[in-house]
PDB file of C-alpha atoms in Angstrom:
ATOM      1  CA  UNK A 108      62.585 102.208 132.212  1.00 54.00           C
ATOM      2  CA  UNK A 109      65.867 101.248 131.580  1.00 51.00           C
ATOM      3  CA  UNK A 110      65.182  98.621 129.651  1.00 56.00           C
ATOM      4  CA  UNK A 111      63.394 101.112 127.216  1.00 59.00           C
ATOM      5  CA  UNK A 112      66.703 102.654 127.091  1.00 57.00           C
ATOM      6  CA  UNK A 113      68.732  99.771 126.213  1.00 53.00           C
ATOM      7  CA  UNK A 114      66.016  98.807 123.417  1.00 63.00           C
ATOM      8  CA  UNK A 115      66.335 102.737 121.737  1.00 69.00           C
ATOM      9  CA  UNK A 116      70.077 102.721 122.105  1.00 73.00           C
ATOM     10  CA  UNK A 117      70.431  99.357 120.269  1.00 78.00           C
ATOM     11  CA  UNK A 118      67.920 100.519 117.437  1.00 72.00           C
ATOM     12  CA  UNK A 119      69.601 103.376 117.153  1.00 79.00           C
ATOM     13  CA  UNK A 120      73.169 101.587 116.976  1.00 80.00           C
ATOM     14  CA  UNK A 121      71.563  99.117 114.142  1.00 79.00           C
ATOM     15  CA  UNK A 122      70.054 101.415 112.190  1.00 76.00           C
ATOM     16  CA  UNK A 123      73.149 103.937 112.189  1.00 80.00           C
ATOM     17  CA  UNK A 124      74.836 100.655 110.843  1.00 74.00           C
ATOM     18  CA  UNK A 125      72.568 100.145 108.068  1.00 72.00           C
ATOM     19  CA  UNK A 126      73.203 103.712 107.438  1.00 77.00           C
ATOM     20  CA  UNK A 127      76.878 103.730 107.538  1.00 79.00           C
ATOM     21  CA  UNK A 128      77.420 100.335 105.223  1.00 75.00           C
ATOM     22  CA  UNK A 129      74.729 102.127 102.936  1.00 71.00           C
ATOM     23  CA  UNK A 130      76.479 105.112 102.375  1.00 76.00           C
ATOM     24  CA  UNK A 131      79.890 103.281 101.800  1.00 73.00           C
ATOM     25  CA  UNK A 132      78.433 100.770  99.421  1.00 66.00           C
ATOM     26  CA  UNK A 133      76.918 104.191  97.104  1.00 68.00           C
ATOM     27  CA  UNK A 134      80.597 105.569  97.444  1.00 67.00           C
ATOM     28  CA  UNK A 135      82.099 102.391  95.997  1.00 70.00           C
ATOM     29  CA  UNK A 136      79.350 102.439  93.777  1.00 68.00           C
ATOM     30  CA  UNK A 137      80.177 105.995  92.211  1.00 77.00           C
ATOM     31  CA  UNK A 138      81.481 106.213  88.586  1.00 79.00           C
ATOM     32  CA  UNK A 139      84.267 108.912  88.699  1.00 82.00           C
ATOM     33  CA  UNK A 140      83.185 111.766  86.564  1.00 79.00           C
ATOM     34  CA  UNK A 141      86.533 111.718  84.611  1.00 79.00           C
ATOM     35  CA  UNK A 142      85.372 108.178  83.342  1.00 88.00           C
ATOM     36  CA  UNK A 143      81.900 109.726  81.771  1.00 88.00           C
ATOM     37  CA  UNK A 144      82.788 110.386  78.601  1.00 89.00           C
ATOM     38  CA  UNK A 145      84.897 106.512  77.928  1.00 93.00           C
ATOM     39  CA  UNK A 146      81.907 105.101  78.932  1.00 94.00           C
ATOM     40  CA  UNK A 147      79.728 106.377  77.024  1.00 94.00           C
ATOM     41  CA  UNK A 148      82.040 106.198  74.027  1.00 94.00           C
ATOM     42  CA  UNK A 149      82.068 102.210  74.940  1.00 96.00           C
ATOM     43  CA  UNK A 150      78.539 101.968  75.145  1.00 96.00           C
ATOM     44  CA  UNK A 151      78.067 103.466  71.565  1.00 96.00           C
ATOM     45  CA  UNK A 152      80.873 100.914  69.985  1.00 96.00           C
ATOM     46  CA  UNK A 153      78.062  97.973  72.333  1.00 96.00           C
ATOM     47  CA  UNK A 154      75.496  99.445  70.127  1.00 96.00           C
ATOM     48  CA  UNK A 155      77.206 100.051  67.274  1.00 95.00           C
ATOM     49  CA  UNK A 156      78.433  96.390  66.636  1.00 96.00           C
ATOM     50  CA  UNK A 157      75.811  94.883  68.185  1.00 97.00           C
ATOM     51  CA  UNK A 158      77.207  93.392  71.360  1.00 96.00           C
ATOM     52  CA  UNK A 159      76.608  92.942  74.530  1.00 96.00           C
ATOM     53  CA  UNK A 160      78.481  94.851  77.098  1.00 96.00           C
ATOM     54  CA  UNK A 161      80.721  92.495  78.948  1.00 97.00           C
ATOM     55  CA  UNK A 162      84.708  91.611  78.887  1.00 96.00           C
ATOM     56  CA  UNK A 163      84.235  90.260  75.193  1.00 96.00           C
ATOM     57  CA  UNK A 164      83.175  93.761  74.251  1.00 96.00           C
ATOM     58  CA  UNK A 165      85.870  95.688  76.095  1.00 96.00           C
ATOM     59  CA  UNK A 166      88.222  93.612  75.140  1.00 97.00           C
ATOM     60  CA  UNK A 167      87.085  93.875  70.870  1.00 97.00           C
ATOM     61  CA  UNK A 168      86.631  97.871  71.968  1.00 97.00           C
ATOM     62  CA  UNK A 169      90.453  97.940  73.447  1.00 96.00           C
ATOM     63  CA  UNK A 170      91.492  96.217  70.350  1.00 96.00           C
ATOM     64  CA  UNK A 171      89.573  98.652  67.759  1.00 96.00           C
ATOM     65  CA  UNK A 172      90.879 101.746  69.902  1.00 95.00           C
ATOM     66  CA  UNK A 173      94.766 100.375  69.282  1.00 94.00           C
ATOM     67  CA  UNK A 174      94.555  98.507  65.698  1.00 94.00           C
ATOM     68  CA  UNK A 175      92.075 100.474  64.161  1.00 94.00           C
ATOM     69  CA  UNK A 176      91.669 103.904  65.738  1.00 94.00           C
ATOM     70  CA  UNK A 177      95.665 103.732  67.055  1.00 93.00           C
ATOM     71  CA  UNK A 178      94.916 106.050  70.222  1.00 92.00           C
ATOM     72  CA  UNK A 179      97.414 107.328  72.175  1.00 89.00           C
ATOM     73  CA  UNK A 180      98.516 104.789  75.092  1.00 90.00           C
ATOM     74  CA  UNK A 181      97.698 106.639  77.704  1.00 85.00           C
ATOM     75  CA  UNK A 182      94.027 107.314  76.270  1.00 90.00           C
ATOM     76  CA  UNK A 183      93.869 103.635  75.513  1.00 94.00           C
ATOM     77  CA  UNK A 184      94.775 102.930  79.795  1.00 92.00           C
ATOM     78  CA  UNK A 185      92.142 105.731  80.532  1.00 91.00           C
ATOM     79  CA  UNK A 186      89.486 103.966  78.625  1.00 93.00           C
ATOM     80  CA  UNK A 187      90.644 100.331  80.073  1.00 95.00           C
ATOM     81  CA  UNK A 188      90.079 101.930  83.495  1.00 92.00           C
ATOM     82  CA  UNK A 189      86.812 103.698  82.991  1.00 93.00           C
ATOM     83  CA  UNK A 190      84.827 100.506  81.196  1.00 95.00           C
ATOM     84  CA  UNK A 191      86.453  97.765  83.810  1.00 94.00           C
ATOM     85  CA  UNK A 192      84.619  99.920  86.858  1.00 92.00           C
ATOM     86  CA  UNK A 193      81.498 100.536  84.285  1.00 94.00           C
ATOM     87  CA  UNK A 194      80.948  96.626  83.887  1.00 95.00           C
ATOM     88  CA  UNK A 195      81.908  95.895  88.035  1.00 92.00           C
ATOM     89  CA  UNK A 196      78.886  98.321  88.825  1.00 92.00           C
ATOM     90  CA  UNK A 197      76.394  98.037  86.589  1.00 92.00           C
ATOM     91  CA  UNK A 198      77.074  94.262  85.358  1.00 94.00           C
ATOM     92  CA  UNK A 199      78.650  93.006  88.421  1.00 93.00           C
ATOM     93  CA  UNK A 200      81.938  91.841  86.036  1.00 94.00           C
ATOM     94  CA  UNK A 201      84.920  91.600  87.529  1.00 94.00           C
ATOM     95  CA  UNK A 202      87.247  91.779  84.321  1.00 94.00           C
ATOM     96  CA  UNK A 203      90.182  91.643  86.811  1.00 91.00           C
ATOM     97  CA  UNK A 204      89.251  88.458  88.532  1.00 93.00           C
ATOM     98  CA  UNK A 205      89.266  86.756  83.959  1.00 95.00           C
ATOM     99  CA  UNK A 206      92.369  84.951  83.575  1.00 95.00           C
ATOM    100  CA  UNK A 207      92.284  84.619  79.806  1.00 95.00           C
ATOM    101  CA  UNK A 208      91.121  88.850  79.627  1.00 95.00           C
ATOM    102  CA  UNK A 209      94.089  89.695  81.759  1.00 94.00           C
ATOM    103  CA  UNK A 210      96.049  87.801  79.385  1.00 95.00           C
ATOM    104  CA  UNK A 211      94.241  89.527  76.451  1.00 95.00           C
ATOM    105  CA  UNK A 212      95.125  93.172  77.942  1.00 95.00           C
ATOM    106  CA  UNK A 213      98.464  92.394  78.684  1.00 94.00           C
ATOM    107  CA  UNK A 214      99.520  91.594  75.188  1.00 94.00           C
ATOM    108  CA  UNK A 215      97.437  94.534  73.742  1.00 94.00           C
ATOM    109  CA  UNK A 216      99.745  96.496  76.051  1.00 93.00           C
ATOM    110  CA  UNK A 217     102.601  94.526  74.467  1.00 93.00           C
ATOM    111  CA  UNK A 218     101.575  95.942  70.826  1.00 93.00           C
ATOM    112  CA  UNK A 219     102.262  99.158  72.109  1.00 91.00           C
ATOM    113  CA  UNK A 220     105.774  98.623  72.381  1.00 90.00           C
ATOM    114  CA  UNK A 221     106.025  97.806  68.669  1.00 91.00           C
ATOM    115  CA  UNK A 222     108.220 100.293  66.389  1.00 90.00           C
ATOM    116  CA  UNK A 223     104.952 100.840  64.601  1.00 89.00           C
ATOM    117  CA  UNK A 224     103.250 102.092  67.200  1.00 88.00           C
ATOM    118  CA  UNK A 225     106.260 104.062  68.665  1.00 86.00           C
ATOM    119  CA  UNK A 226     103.945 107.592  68.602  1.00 84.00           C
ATOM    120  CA  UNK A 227     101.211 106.494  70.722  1.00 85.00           C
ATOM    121  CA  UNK A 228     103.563 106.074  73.599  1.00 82.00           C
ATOM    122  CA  UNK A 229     105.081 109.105  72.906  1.00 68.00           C
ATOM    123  CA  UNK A 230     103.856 111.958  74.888  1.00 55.00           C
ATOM    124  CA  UNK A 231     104.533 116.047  74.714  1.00 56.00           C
ATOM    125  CA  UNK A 232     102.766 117.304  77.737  1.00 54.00           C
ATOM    126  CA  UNK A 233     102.491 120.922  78.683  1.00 62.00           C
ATOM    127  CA  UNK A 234     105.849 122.686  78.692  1.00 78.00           C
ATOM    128  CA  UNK A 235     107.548 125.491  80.577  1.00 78.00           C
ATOM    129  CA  UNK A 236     107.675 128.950  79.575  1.00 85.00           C
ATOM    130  CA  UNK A 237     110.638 131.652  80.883  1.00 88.00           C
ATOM    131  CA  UNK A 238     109.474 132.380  84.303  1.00 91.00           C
ATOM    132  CA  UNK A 239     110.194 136.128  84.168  1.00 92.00           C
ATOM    133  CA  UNK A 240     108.338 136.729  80.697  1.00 92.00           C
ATOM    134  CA  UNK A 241     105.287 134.956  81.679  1.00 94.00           C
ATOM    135  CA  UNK A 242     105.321 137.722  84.877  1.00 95.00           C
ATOM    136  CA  UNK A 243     105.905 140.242  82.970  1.00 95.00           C
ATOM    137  CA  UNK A 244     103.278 139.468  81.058  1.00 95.00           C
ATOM    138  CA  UNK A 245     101.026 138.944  84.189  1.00 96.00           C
ATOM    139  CA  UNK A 246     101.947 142.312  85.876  1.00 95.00           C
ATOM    140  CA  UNK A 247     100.036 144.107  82.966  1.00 95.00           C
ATOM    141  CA  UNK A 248      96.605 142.362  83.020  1.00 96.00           C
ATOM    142  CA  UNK A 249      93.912 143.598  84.997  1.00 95.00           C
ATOM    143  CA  UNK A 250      93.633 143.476  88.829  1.00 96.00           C
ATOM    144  CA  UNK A 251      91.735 140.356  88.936  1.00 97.00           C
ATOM    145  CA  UNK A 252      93.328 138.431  86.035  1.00 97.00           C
ATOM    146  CA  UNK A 253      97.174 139.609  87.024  1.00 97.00           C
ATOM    147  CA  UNK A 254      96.008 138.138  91.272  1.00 98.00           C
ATOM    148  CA  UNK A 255      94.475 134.839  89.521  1.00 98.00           C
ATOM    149  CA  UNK A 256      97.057 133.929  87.419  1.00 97.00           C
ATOM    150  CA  UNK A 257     100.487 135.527  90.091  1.00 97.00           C
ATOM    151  CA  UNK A 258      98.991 132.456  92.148  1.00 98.00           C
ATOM    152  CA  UNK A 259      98.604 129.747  90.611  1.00 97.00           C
ATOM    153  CA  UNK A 260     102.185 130.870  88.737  1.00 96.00           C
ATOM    154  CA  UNK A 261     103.703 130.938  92.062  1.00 95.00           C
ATOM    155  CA  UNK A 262     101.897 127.765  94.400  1.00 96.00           C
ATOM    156  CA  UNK A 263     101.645 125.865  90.929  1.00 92.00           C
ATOM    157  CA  UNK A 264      98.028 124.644  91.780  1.00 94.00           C
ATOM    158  CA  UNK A 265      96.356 122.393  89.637  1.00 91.00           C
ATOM    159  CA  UNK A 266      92.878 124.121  87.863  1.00 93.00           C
ATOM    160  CA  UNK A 267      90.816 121.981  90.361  1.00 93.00           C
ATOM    161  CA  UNK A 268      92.898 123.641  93.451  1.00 95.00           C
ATOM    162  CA  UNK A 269      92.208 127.423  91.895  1.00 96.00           C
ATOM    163  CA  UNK A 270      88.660 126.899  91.512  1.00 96.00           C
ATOM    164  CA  UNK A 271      88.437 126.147  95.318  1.00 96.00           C
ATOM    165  CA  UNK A 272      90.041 128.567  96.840  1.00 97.00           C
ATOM    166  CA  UNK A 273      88.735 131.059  98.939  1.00 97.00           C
ATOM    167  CA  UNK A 274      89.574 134.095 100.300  1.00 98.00           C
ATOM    168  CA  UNK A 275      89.639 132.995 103.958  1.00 98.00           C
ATOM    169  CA  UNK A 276      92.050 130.709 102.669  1.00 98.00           C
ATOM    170  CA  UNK A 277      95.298 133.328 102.146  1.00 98.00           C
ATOM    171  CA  UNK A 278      97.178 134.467 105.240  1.00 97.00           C
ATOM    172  CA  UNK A 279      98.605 137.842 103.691  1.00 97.00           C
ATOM    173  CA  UNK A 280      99.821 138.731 106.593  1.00 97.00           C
ATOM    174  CA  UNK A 281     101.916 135.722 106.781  1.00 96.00           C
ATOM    175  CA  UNK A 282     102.564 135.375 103.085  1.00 96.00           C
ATOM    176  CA  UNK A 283     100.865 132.055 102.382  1.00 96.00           C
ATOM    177  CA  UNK A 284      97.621 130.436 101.138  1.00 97.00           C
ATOM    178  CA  UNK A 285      96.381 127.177 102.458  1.00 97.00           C
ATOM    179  CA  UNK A 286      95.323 125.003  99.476  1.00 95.00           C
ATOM    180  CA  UNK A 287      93.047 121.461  99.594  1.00 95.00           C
ATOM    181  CA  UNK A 288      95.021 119.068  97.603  1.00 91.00           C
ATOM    182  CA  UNK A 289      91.918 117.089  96.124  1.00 87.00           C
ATOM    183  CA  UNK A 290      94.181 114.630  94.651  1.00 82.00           C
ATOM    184  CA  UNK A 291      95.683 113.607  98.126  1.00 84.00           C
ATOM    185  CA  UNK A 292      92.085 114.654 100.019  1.00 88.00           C
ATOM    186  CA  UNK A 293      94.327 116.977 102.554  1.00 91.00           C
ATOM    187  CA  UNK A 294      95.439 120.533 102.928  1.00 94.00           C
ATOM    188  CA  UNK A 295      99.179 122.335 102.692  1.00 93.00           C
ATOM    189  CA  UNK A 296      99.968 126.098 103.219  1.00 96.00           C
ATOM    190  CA  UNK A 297     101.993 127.475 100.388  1.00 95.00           C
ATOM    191  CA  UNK A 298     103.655 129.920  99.664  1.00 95.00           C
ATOM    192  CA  UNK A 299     103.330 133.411  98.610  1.00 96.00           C
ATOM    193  CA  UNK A 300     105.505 136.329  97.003  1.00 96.00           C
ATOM    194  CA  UNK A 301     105.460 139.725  98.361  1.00 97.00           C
ATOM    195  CA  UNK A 302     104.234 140.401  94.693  1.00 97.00           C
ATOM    196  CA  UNK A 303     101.361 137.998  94.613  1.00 97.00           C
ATOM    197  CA  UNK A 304     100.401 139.281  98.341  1.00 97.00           C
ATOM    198  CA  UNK A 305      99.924 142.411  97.152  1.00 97.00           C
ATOM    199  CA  UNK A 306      98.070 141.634  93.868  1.00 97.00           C
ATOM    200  CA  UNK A 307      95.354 139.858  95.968  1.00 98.00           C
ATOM    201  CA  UNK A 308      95.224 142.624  98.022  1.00 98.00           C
ATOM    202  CA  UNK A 309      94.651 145.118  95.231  1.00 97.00           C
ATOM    203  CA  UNK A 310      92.160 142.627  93.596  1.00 97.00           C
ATOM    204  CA  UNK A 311      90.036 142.360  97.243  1.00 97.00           C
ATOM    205  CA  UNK A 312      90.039 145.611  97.403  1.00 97.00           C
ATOM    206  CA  UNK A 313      88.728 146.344  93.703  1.00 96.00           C
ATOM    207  CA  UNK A 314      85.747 143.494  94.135  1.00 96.00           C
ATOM    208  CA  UNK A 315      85.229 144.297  97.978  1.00 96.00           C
ATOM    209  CA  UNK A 316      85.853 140.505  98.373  1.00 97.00           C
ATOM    210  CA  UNK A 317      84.779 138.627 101.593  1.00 97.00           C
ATOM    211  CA  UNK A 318      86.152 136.067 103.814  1.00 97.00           C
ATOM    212  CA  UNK A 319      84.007 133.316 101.882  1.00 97.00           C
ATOM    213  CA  UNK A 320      83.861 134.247  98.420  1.00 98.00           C
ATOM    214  CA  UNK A 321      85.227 132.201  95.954  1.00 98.00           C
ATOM    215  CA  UNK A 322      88.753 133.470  94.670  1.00 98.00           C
ATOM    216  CA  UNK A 323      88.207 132.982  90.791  1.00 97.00           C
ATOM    217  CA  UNK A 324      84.719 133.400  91.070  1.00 95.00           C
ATOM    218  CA  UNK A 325      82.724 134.677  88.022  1.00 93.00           C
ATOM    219  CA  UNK A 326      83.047 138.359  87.011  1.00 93.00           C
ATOM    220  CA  UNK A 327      80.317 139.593  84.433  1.00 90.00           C
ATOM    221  CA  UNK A 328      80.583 142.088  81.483  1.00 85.00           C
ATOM    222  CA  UNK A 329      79.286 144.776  83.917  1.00 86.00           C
ATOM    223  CA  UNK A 330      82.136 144.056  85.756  1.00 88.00           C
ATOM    224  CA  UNK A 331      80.332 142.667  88.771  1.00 92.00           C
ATOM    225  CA  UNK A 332      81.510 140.089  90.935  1.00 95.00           C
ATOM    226  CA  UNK A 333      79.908 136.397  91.782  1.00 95.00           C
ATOM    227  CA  UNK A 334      80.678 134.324  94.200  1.00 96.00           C
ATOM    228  CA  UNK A 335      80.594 131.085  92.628  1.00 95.00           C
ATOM    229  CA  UNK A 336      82.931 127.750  92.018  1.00 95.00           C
ATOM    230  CA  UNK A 337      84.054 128.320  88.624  1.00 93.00           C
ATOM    231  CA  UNK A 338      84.299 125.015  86.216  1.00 92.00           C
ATOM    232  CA  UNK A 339      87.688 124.070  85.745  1.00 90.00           C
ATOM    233  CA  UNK A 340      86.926 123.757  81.794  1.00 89.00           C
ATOM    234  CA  UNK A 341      86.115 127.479  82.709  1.00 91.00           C
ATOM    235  CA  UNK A 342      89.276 128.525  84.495  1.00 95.00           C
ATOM    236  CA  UNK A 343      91.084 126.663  81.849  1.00 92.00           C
ATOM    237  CA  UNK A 344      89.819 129.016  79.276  1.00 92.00           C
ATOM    238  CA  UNK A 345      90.348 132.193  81.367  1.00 94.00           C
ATOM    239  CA  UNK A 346      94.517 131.565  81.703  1.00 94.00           C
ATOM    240  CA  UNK A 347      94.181 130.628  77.821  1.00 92.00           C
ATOM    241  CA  UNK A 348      92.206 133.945  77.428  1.00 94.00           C
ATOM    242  CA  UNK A 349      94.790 135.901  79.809  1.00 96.00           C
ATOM    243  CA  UNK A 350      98.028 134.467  79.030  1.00 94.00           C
ATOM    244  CA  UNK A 351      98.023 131.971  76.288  1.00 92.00           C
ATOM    245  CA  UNK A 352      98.934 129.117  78.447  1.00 91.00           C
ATOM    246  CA  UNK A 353      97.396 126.499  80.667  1.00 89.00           C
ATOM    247  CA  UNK A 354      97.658 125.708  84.241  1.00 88.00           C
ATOM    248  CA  UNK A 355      99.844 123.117  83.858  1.00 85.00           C
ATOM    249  CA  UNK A 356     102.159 125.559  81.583  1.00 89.00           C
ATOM    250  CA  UNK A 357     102.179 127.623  84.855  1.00 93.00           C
ATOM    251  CA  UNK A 358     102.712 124.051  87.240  1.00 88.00           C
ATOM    252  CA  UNK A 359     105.551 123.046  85.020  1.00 88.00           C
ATOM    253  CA  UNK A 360     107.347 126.825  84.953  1.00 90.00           C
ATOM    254  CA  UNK A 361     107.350 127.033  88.476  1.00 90.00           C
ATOM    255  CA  UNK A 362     108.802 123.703  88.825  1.00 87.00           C
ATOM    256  CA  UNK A 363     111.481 124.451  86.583  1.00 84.00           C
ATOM    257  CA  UNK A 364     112.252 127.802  88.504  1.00 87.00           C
ATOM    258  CA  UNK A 365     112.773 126.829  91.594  1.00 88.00           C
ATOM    259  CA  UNK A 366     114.994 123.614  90.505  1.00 84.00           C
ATOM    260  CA  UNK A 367     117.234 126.247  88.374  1.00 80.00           C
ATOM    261  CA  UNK A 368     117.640 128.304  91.685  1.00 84.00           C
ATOM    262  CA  UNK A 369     119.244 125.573  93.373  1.00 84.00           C
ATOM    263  CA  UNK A 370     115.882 123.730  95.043  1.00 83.00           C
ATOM    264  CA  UNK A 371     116.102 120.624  95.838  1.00 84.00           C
ATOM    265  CA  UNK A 372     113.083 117.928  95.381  1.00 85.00           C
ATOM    266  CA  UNK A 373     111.816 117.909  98.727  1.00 88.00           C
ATOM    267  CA  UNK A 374     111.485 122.178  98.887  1.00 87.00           C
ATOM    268  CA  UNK A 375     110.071 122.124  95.661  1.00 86.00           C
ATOM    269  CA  UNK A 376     107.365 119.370  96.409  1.00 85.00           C
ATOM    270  CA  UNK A 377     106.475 121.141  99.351  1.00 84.00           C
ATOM    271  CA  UNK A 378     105.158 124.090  97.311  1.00 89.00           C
ATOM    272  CA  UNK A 379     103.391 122.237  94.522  1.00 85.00           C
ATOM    273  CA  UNK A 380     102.000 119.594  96.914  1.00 83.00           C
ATOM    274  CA  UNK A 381     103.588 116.965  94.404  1.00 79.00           C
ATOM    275  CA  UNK A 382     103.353 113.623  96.844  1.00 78.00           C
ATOM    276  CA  UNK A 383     105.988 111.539  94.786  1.00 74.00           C
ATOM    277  CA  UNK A 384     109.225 112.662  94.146  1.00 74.00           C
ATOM    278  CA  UNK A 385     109.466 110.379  91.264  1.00 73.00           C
ATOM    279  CA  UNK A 386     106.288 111.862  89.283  1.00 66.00           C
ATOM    280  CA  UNK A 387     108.160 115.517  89.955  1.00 66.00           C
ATOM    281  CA  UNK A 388     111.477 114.448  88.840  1.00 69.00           C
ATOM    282  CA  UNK A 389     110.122 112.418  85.831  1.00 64.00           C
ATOM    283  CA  UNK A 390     107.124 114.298  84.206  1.00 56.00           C
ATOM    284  CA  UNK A 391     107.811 117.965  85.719  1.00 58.00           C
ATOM    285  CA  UNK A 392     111.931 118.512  85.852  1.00 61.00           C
ATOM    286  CA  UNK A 393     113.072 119.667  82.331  1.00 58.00           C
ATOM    287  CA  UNK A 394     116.406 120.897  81.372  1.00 50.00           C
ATOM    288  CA  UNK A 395     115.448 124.154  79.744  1.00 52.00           C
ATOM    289  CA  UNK A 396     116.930 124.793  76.219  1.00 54.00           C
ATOM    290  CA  UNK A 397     119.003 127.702  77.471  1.00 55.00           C
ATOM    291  CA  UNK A 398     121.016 125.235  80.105  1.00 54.00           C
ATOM    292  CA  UNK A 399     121.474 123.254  76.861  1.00 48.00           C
ATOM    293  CA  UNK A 400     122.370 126.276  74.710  1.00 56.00           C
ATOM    294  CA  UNK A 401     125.543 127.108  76.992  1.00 55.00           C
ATOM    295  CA  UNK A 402     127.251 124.479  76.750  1.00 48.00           C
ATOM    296  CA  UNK A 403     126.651 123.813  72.572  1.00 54.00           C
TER     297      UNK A 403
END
């Protein structure tokens, strides 16, 4: 009997390995969906010129996007990334592991650094707007637009964290929303004004919200209320359609805000769930023109 025990256990343990090195190998398998569209881009040029895909053809494809089509540098890196992981899992080519292409890519990136190409390095990003004229603006939407947007204004979530939210995720008691950071695959509390509190209370109220309904949701011309994970191409074009702006308009204002009120880097990372200083300091901390202004 107990050896009949020992057998099922020890089946059970090998075939839960199987299972576990399975699943892990699909996961490393998986083509980000942000790489998509490079890829398939890539594997029109393939067909296009008539080559096979392999390092010779990302490396003639990187060379067409900078010489020929002169895309912006960090488009060019984007497309580098998504075609070296499209050849590793569906060729088995590790472009990494090829001396001479490493070479190759490295003085491609070295073009880039060429006067003549001094505008494909140069990027604008999203700006920041006057804090207090984008809320104004906000207090006189609607009761589900002026809640939507008074968050993400005041947590500075990226579109992907909006469209996850839920409403068993605020503490409005408490004054503070627990967001899941998919970027950094954990959760932080952040956050909340007294006005943004009482917007999402006004905007459960209006929709008759519960616990685990989806905070943006989808609202139809009847003005009824679905509980649903809204695209973020979709919530992208709602703070467009409300406001004018985009998320990262909001992310950037809020920054900006709280470092012109005196906050230091680590308060002000704490509330956008920023994980480098550096990246805050470097692509989010502008002087604003009217700092600049005073002392012209």
């Amino acid at each position: 009997m107990e050896d009949n025990i020992v057998h099922t256990e020890d089946f059970q343990n090998r075939k839960r390995h199987v299972e576990r090195k399975n699943r892990l190998q699909e996961k490393e398998n998986e083509i980000p969906a942000k790489y998509r569209y490079d890829i398939e881009h890539f594997i029109a040029y393939c067909q296009t010129t008539n080559q096979e895909e392999n390092t010779q053809a990302l490396l003639d494809y990187l060379y067409v996007s900078l010489i020929q089509q002169q895309v912006k540098k960090n488009t060019w890196e984007r497309r580098l990334a998504a075609v070296k992981k499209y050849l590793a899992i569906v060729h088995q080519l590790d472009v990494a592991a090829d001396i001479e292409a490493k070479k190759e890519i490295s003085t491609l990136r070295k073009v880039y650094q060429e006067e003549t190409y001094k505008d494909l390095v140069h990027i604008k990003g999203k700006m920041a707007v006057n804090k207090e004229d984008l809320t104004e603006l906000i207090g006189k939407l609607p009761p589900r637009a002026k809640a939507i947007c008074l968050v993400n204004l005041v947590t500075a979530n990226r579109p992907n964290e909006m469209v996850r939210l839920k409403i068993k995720d605020f503490n409005l008691e408490q004054n503070y929303v627990s967001v899941y950071l998919k970027k950094q695959k954990t959760w932080k509390n952040k956050r909340l004004t007294q006005e943004a509190v009482t917007a999402v209370k006004a905007y459960i109220r209006t929709y008759h919200l519960k616990p685990d309904d989806y905070f943006v949701g989808r609202v139809f011309k009847n003005d009824r209320f679905k509980s649903v994970q809204a695209s973020e191409s979709g919530y992208r074009y709602m703070l467009n359609k409300w406001t004018g702006l985009t998320g990262y308009n909001y992310r950037k204002t809020q920054v900006n805000a709280m470092h012109s009120k005196g906050a230091d880097l680590p308060t002000i990372a704490q509330q956008t769930g920023h994980k480098s200083l550096e990246v805050l300091s470097n692509h989010y901390l502008n002087v604003s023109d009217s700092t600049i202004d005073k002392y012209l």
